[in-house]
PDB file of C-alpha atoms in Angstrom:
ATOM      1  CA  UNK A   1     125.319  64.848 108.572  1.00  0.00           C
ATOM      2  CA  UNK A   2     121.558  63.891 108.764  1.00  0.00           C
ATOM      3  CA  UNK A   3     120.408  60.280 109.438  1.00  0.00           C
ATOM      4  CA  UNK A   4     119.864  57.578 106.549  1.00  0.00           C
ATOM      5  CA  UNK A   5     115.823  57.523 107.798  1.00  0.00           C
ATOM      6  CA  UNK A   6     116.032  61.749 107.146  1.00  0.00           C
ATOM      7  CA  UNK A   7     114.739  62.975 104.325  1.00  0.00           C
ATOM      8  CA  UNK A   8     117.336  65.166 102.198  1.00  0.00           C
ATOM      9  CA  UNK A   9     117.088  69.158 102.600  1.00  0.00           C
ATOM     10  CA  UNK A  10     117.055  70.697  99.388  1.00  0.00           C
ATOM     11  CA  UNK A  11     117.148  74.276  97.914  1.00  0.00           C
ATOM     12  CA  UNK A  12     114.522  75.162  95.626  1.00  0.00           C
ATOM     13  CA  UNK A  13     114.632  78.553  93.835  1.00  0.00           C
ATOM     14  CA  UNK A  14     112.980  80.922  91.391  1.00  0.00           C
ATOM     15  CA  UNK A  15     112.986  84.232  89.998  1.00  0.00           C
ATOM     16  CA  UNK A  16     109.884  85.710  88.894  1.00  0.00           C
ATOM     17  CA  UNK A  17     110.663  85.193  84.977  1.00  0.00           C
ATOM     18  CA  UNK A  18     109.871  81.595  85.291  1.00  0.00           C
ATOM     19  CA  UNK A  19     113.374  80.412  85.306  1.00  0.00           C
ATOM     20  CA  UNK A  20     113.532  77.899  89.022  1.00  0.00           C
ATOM     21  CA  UNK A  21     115.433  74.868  90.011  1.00  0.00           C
ATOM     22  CA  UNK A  22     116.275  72.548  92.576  1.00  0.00           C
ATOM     23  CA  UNK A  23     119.519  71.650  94.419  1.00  0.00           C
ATOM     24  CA  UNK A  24     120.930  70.414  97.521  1.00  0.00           C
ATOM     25  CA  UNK A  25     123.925  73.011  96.972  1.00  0.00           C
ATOM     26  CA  UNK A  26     123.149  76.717  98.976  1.00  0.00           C
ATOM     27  CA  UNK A  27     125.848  77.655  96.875  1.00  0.00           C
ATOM     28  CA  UNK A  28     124.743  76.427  93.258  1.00  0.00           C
ATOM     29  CA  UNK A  29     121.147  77.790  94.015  1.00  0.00           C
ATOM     30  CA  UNK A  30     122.590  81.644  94.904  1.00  0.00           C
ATOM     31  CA  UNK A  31     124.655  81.585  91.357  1.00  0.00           C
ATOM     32  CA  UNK A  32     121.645  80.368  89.535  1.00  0.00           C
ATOM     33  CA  UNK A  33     119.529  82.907  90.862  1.00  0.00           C
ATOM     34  CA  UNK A  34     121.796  85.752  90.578  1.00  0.00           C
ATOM     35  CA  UNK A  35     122.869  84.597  86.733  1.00  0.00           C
ATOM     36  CA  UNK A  36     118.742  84.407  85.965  1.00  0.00           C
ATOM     37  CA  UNK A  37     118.516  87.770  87.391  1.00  0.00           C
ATOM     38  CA  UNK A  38     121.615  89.455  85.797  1.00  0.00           C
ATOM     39  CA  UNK A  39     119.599  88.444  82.651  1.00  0.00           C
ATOM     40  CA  UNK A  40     116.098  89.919  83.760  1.00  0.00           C
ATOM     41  CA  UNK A  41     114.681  93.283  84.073  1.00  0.00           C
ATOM     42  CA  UNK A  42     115.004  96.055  86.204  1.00  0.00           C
ATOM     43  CA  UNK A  43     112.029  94.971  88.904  1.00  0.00           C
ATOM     44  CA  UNK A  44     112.183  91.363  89.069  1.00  0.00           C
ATOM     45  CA  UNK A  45     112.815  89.106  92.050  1.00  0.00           C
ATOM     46  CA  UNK A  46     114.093  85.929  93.031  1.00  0.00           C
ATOM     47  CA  UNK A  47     114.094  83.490  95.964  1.00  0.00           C
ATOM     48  CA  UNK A  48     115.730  80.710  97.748  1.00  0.00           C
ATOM     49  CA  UNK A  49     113.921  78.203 100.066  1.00  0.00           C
ATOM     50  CA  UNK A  50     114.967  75.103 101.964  1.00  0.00           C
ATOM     51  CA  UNK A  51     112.872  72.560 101.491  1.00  0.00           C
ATOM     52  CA  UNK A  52     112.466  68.467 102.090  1.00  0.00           C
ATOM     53  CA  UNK A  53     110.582  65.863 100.331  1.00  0.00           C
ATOM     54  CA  UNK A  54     107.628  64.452 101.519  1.00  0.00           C
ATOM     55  CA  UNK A  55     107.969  61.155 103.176  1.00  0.00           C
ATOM     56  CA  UNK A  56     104.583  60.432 103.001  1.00  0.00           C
ATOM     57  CA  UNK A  57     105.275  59.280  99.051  1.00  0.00           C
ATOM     58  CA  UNK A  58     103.814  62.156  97.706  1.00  0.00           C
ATOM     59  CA  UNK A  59     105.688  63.919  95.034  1.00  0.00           C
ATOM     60  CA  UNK A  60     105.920  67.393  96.589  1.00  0.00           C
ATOM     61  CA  UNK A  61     108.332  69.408  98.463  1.00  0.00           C
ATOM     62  CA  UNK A  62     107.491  70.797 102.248  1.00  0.00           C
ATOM     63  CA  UNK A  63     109.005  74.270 102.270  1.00  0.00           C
ATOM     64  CA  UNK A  64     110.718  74.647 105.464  1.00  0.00           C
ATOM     65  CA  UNK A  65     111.311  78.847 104.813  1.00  0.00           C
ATOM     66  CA  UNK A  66     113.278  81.375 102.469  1.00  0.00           C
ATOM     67  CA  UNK A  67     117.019  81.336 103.066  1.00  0.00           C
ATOM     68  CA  UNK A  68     117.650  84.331 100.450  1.00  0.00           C
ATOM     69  CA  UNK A  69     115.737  86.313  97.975  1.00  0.00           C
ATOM     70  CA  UNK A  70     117.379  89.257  95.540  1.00  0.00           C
ATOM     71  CA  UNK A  71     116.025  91.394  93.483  1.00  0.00           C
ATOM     72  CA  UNK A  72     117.484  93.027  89.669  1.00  0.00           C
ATOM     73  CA  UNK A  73     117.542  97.176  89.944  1.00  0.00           C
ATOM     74  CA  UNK A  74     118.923  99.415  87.747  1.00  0.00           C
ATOM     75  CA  UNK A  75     122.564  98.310  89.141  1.00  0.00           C
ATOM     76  CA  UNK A  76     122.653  94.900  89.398  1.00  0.00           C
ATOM     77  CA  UNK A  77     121.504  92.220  91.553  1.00  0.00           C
ATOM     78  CA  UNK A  78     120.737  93.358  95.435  1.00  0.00           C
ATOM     79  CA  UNK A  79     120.357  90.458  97.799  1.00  0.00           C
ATOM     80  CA  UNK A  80     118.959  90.448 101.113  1.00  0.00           C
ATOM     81  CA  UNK A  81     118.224  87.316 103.632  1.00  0.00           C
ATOM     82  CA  UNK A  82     115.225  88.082 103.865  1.00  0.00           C
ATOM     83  CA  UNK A  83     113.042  90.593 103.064  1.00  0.00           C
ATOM     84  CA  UNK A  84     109.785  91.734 102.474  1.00  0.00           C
ATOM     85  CA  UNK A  85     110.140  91.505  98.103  1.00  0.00           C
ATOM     86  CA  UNK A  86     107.557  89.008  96.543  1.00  0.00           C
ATOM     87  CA  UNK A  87     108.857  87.065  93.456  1.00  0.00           C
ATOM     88  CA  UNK A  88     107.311  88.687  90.787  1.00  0.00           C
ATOM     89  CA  UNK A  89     107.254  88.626  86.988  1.00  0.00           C
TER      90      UNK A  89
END
């Protein structure tokens, strides 16, 4: 449980089609990402970060580092940790 004076830790994640999204659910981000890639081509990637808001008042998020990235081959969607793939379109 983080304090009330913590800013949240979110999940921000995209897949190299365009398709991206925030949540504060791990779980909700790695189905959106592996239903946008079951949709994609062969070749394209996807990723998973952690990230906060700013609490300076700025309108941005501070990514903290990738928590999960997959890619779409020829059988399906392959996810990895991390990994050396690049989200790509």
């Amino acid at each position: 449980m983080r304090a009330a004076y913590e800013p949240p830790q979110l999940y921000a994640w995209d897949v190299g089609d365009g398709q991206s999204g925030v949540t504060d659910d791990f779980a909700a981000a790695i189905t959106c990402v592996d239903l946008a890639l079951r949709g994609a081509s062969a070749g394209v990637c996807g990723a998973i970060r952690l990230v906060t808001v700013s609490v300076y008042g700025m309108s941005e998020y501070i990514e903290l580092g990738v928590v999960g990235e997959a890619r779409r081959d020829d059988g399906g969607v392959v996810w990895a940790r991390r990994c050396s793939w690049r989200v790509t379109g």
